[in-house]
Amino acid sequence: MAENFDTGQIWALYDDKGMPKIYDQVKKVVSSPFRLRVAVLESCTLSKGRAHAVCCGTFKLQTEKDMEFSPDGFSHMLAAEPIGKNLFKIFPRVGEIWALYKDWNAEISCSDLKKGKYEIVQVLEYNERCIKIATLARRKGFKSVFGVPRRLRSGASEMEIPQFELARFSHQIPAFNVTEEKDRLLSNCWELDPAAIPALRFWRYVIYLHNSLNCIFSH
């Protein structure tokens, strides 16, 4: 597992609800026992009074205090774009799978978001005006395989999210394209990381236990 990590990489870590919404940069890989020293990235666009995590936008590396984590708390590496000293831009990229707040609006409270529903989407296009997405649905008989609903493959499942609604994106979900089809039922489908799918609460609880037991803060 150690070969998957390197200094300077930016990763998403699971929060206390089991979602990959915490961003850290690897500062050092410690081999014995295997753990990772990291610096936290904090959002530069978090609105005052908003306690929920913001997973898109500009983030600043907090260099004052490093922390150490077990690798169990790490979800996936991010394609963060450096835009200045200790500044990074993280946004939905074409081809990625994200969870989207279904009933989001600019005035929604943190408590309402926690009780809200999600949509699973694939990013089709990103430009200065909007992010074009396609809504995905779970394939019948599979826990974590998603694809565009067959009845909507003509493009009816697509929509545009304006750039000023970027906070509507909850978090990225690690996924890979399903290549082995079964009677063509899984054509153009994605296998998603069960731990990052909001509806699978059992997996969220398992990851939460991992975080609670394995996270070590350095002093």
JSON list of N, CA and C in Angstrom, two decimals, residues 28-64:
[
{"chain": "A", "resi": 28, "resn": "LYS", "atom": "N", "xyz": [4.83, 13.55, 4.37]},
{"chain": "A", "resi": 28, "resn": "LYS", "atom": "CA", "xyz": [5.85, 12.53, 4.63]},
{"chain": "A", "resi": 28, "resn": "LYS", "atom": "C", "xyz": [5.18, 11.17, 4.75]},
{"chain": "A", "resi": 29, "resn": "VAL", "atom": "N", "xyz": [5.82, 10.15, 4.18]},
{"chain": "A", "resi": 29, "resn": "VAL", "atom": "CA", "xyz": [5.37, 8.77, 4.31]},
{"chain": "A", "resi": 29, "resn": "VAL", "atom": "C", "xyz": [6.24, 8.09, 5.36]},
{"chain": "A", "resi": 30, "resn": "VAL", "atom": "N", "xyz": [5.63, 7.70, 6.47]},
{"chain": "A", "resi": 30, "resn": "VAL", "atom": "CA", "xyz": [6.36, 7.05, 7.56]},
{"chain": "A", "resi": 30, "resn": "VAL", "atom": "C", "xyz": [6.17, 5.55, 7.42]},
{"chain": "A", "resi": 31, "resn": "SER", "atom": "N", "xyz": [7.27, 4.82, 7.41]},
{"chain": "A", "resi": 31, "resn": "SER", "atom": "CA", "xyz": [7.20, 3.39, 7.07]},
{"chain": "A", "resi": 31, "resn": "SER", "atom": "C", "xyz": [6.92, 2.47, 8.25]},
{"chain": "A", "resi": 32, "resn": "SER", "atom": "N", "xyz": [7.38, 2.81, 9.46]},
{"chain": "A", "resi": 32, "resn": "SER", "atom": "CA", "xyz": [7.24, 1.87, 10.56]},
{"chain": "A", "resi": 32, "resn": "SER", "atom": "C", "xyz": [6.82, 2.58, 11.86]},
{"chain": "A", "resi": 33, "resn": "PRO", "atom": "N", "xyz": [5.55, 2.38, 12.29]},
{"chain": "A", "resi": 33, "resn": "PRO", "atom": "CA", "xyz": [4.47, 1.72, 11.54]},
{"chain": "A", "resi": 33, "resn": "PRO", "atom": "C", "xyz": [4.00, 2.62, 10.40]},
{"chain": "A", "resi": 34, "resn": "PHE", "atom": "N", "xyz": [3.42, 2.01, 9.38]},
{"chain": "A", "resi": 34, "resn": "PHE", "atom": "CA", "xyz": [3.05, 2.75, 8.19]},
{"chain": "A", "resi": 34, "resn": "PHE", "atom": "C", "xyz": [1.94, 3.75, 8.50]},
{"chain": "A", "resi": 35, "resn": "ARG", "atom": "N", "xyz": [2.24, 5.03, 8.28]},
{"chain": "A", "resi": 35, "resn": "ARG", "atom": "CA", "xyz": [1.26, 6.09, 8.47]},
{"chain": "A", "resi": 35, "resn": "ARG", "atom": "C", "xyz": [1.70, 7.28, 7.61]},
{"chain": "A", "resi": 36, "resn": "LEU", "atom": "N", "xyz": [0.84, 8.28, 7.52]},
{"chain": "A", "resi": 36, "resn": "LEU", "atom": "CA", "xyz": [1.09, 9.39, 6.63]},
{"chain": "A", "resi": 36, "resn": "LEU", "atom": "C", "xyz": [1.00, 10.71, 7.38]},
{"chain": "A", "resi": 37, "resn": "ARG", "atom": "N", "xyz": [2.02, 11.53, 7.24]},
{"chain": "A", "resi": 37, "resn": "ARG", "atom": "CA", "xyz": [1.99, 12.87, 7.82]},
{"chain": "A", "resi": 37, "resn": "ARG", "atom": "C", "xyz": [1.44, 13.82, 6.77]},
{"chain": "A", "resi": 38, "resn": "VAL", "atom": "N", "xyz": [0.42, 14.58, 7.12]},
{"chain": "A", "resi": 38, "resn": "VAL", "atom": "CA", "xyz": [-0.28, 15.39, 6.13]},
{"chain": "A", "resi": 38, "resn": "VAL", "atom": "C", "xyz": [-0.51, 16.81, 6.65]},
{"chain": "A", "resi": 39, "resn": "ALA", "atom": "N", "xyz": [-0.79, 17.72, 5.72]},
{"chain": "A", "resi": 39, "resn": "ALA", "atom": "CA", "xyz": [-1.25, 19.07, 6.03]},
{"chain": "A", "resi": 39, "resn": "ALA", "atom": "C", "xyz": [-2.64, 19.24, 5.43]},
{"chain": "A", "resi": 40, "resn": "VAL", "atom": "N", "xyz": [-3.52, 19.86, 6.18]},
{"chain": "A", "resi": 40, "resn": "VAL", "atom": "CA", "xyz": [-4.93, 19.99, 5.78]},
{"chain": "A", "resi": 40, "resn": "VAL", "atom": "C", "xyz": [-5.11, 21.13, 4.79]},
{"chain": "A", "resi": 41, "resn": "LEU", "atom": "N", "xyz": [-6.03, 20.93, 3.82]},
{"chain": "A", "resi": 41, "resn": "LEU", "atom": "CA", "xyz": [-6.45, 22.00, 2.93]},
{"chain": "A", "resi": 41, "resn": "LEU", "atom": "C", "xyz": [-7.80, 22.52, 3.40]},
{"chain": "A", "resi": 42, "resn": "GLU", "atom": "N", "xyz": [-7.90, 23.83, 3.55]},
{"chain": "A", "resi": 42, "resn": "GLU", "atom": "CA", "xyz": [-9.16, 24.44, 3.97]},
{"chain": "A", "resi": 42, "resn": "GLU", "atom": "C", "xyz": [-9.72, 25.30, 2.85]},
{"chain": "A", "resi": 43, "resn": "SER", "atom": "N", "xyz": [-11.04, 25.29, 2.74]},
{"chain": "A", "resi": 43, "resn": "SER", "atom": "CA", "xyz": [-11.70, 26.04, 1.68]},
{"chain": "A", "resi": 43, "resn": "SER", "atom": "C", "xyz": [-11.54, 27.54, 1.87]},
{"chain": "A", "resi": 44, "resn": "CYS", "atom": "N", "xyz": [-11.25, 28.22, 0.77]},
{"chain": "A", "resi": 44, "resn": "CYS", "atom": "CA", "xyz": [-11.19, 29.70, 0.79]},
{"chain": "A", "resi": 44, "resn": "CYS", "atom": "C", "xyz": [-12.53, 30.31, 0.46]},
{"chain": "A", "resi": 45, "resn": "THR", "atom": "N", "xyz": [-13.51, 29.47, 0.12]},
{"chain": "A", "resi": 45, "resn": "THR", "atom": "CA", "xyz": [-14.81, 29.97, -0.34]},
{"chain": "A", "resi": 45, "resn": "THR", "atom": "C", "xyz": [-15.94, 29.59, 0.60]},
{"chain": "A", "resi": 46, "resn": "LEU", "atom": "N", "xyz": [-15.60, 29.11, 1.80]},
{"chain": "A", "resi": 46, "resn": "LEU", "atom": "CA", "xyz": [-16.63, 28.72, 2.76]},
{"chain": "A", "resi": 46, "resn": "LEU", "atom": "C", "xyz": [-17.35, 29.96, 3.27]},
{"chain": "A", "resi": 47, "resn": "SER", "atom": "N", "xyz": [-18.67, 29.96, 3.13]},
{"chain": "A", "resi": 47, "resn": "SER", "atom": "CA", "xyz": [-19.46, 31.10, 3.57]},
{"chain": "A", "resi": 47, "resn": "SER", "atom": "C", "xyz": [-19.53, 31.16, 5.09]},
{"chain": "A", "resi": 48, "resn": "LYS", "atom": "N", "xyz": [-19.63, 32.36, 5.63]},
{"chain": "A", "resi": 48, "resn": "LYS", "atom": "CA", "xyz": [-19.75, 32.53, 7.06]},
{"chain": "A", "resi": 48, "resn": "LYS", "atom": "C", "xyz": [-21.04, 31.87, 7.56]},
{"chain": "A", "resi": 49, "resn": "GLY", "atom": "N", "xyz": [-20.90, 31.15, 8.67]},
{"chain": "A", "resi": 49, "resn": "GLY", "atom": "CA", "xyz": [-22.06, 30.51, 9.24]},
{"chain": "A", "resi": 49, "resn": "GLY", "atom": "C", "xyz": [-22.38, 29.17, 8.63]},
{"chain": "A", "resi": 50, "resn": "ARG", "atom": "N", "xyz": [-21.61, 28.73, 7.63]},
{"chain": "A", "resi": 50, "resn": "ARG", "atom": "CA", "xyz": [-21.85, 27.43, 7.01]},
{"chain": "A", "resi": 50, "resn": "ARG", "atom": "C", "xyz": [-20.89, 26.41, 7.60]},
{"chain": "A", "resi": 51, "resn": "ALA", "atom": "N", "xyz": [-21.43, 25.38, 8.25]},
{"chain": "A", "resi": 51, "resn": "ALA", "atom": "CA", "xyz": [-20.57, 24.39, 8.90]},
{"chain": "A", "resi": 51, "resn": "ALA", "atom": "C", "xyz": [-20.30, 23.18, 8.01]},
{"chain": "A", "resi": 52, "resn": "HIS", "atom": "N", "xyz": [-21.05, 23.01, 6.92]},
{"chain": "A", "resi": 52, "resn": "HIS", "atom": "CA", "xyz": [-20.85, 21.82, 6.10]},
{"chain": "A", "resi": 52, "resn": "HIS", "atom": "C", "xyz": [-19.60, 21.97, 5.24]},
{"chain": "A", "resi": 53, "resn": "ALA", "atom": "N", "xyz": [-19.03, 20.82, 4.89]},
{"chain": "A", "resi": 53, "resn": "ALA", "atom": "CA", "xyz": [-17.80, 20.81, 4.10]},
{"chain": "A", "resi": 53, "resn": "ALA", "atom": "C", "xyz": [-18.06, 21.30, 2.68]},
{"chain": "A", "resi": 54, "resn": "VAL", "atom": "N", "xyz": [-17.12, 22.08, 2.16]},
{"chain": "A", "resi": 54, "resn": "VAL", "atom": "CA", "xyz": [-17.17, 22.52, 0.77]},
{"chain": "A", "resi": 54, "resn": "VAL", "atom": "C", "xyz": [-16.10, 21.75, 0.02]},
{"chain": "A", "resi": 55, "resn": "CYS", "atom": "N", "xyz": [-16.48, 21.03, -1.01]},
{"chain": "A", "resi": 55, "resn": "CYS", "atom": "CA", "xyz": [-15.54, 20.14, -1.69]},
{"chain": "A", "resi": 55, "resn": "CYS", "atom": "C", "xyz": [-15.11, 20.65, -3.06]},
{"chain": "A", "resi": 56, "resn": "CYS", "atom": "N", "xyz": [-15.58, 21.82, -3.47]},
{"chain": "A", "resi": 56, "resn": "CYS", "atom": "CA", "xyz": [-15.18, 22.41, -4.75]},
{"chain": "A", "resi": 56, "resn": "CYS", "atom": "C", "xyz": [-14.75, 23.85, -4.51]},
{"chain": "A", "resi": 57, "resn": "GLY", "atom": "N", "xyz": [-13.83, 24.32, -5.35]},
{"chain": "A", "resi": 57, "resn": "GLY", "atom": "CA", "xyz": [-13.41, 25.70, -5.26]},
{"chain": "A", "resi": 57, "resn": "GLY", "atom": "C", "xyz": [-11.93, 25.83, -5.00]},
{"chain": "A", "resi": 58, "resn": "THR", "atom": "N", "xyz": [-11.54, 26.92, -4.32]},
{"chain": "A", "resi": 58, "resn": "THR", "atom": "CA", "xyz": [-10.14, 27.19, -4.01]},
{"chain": "A", "resi": 58, "resn": "THR", "atom": "C", "xyz": [-9.84, 26.78, -2.57]},
{"chain": "A", "resi": 59, "resn": "PHE", "atom": "N", "xyz": [-8.71, 26.11, -2.38]},
{"chain": "A", "resi": 59, "resn": "PHE", "atom": "CA", "xyz": [-8.33, 25.62, -1.06]},
{"chain": "A", "resi": 59, "resn": "PHE", "atom": "C", "xyz": [-6.91, 26.08, -0.73]},
{"chain": "A", "resi": 60, "resn": "LYS", "atom": "N", "xyz": [-6.69, 26.36, 0.56]},
{"chain": "A", "resi": 60, "resn": "LYS", "atom": "CA", "xyz": [-5.37, 26.81, 1.01]},
{"chain": "A", "resi": 60, "resn": "LYS", "atom": "C", "xyz": [-4.77, 25.76, 1.94]},
{"chain": "A", "resi": 61, "resn": "LEU", "atom": "N", "xyz": [-3.51, 25.46, 1.71]},
{"chain": "A", "resi": 61, "resn": "LEU", "atom": "CA", "xyz": [-2.79, 24.50, 2.53]},
{"chain": "A", "resi": 61, "resn": "LEU", "atom": "C", "xyz": [-2.45, 25.12, 3.87]},
{"chain": "A", "resi": 62, "resn": "GLN", "atom": "N", "xyz": [-2.85, 24.45, 4.94]},
{"chain": "A", "resi": 62, "resn": "GLN", "atom": "CA", "xyz": [-2.56, 24.92, 6.29]},
{"chain": "A", "resi": 62, "resn": "GLN", "atom": "C", "xyz": [-1.24, 24.31, 6.76]},
{"chain": "A", "resi": 63, "resn": "THR", "atom": "N", "xyz": [-0.20, 25.11, 6.77]},
{"chain": "A", "resi": 63, "resn": "THR", "atom": "CA", "xyz": [1.15, 24.60, 7.03]},
{"chain": "A", "resi": 63, "resn": "THR", "atom": "C", "xyz": [1.57, 24.71, 8.49]},
{"chain": "A", "resi": 64, "resn": "GLU", "atom": "N", "xyz": [0.72, 25.30, 9.35]},
{"chain": "A", "resi": 64, "resn": "GLU", "atom": "CA", "xyz": [1.12, 25.54, 10.73]},
{"chain": "A", "resi": 64, "resn": "GLU", "atom": "C", "xyz": [1.26, 24.26, 11.54]}
]
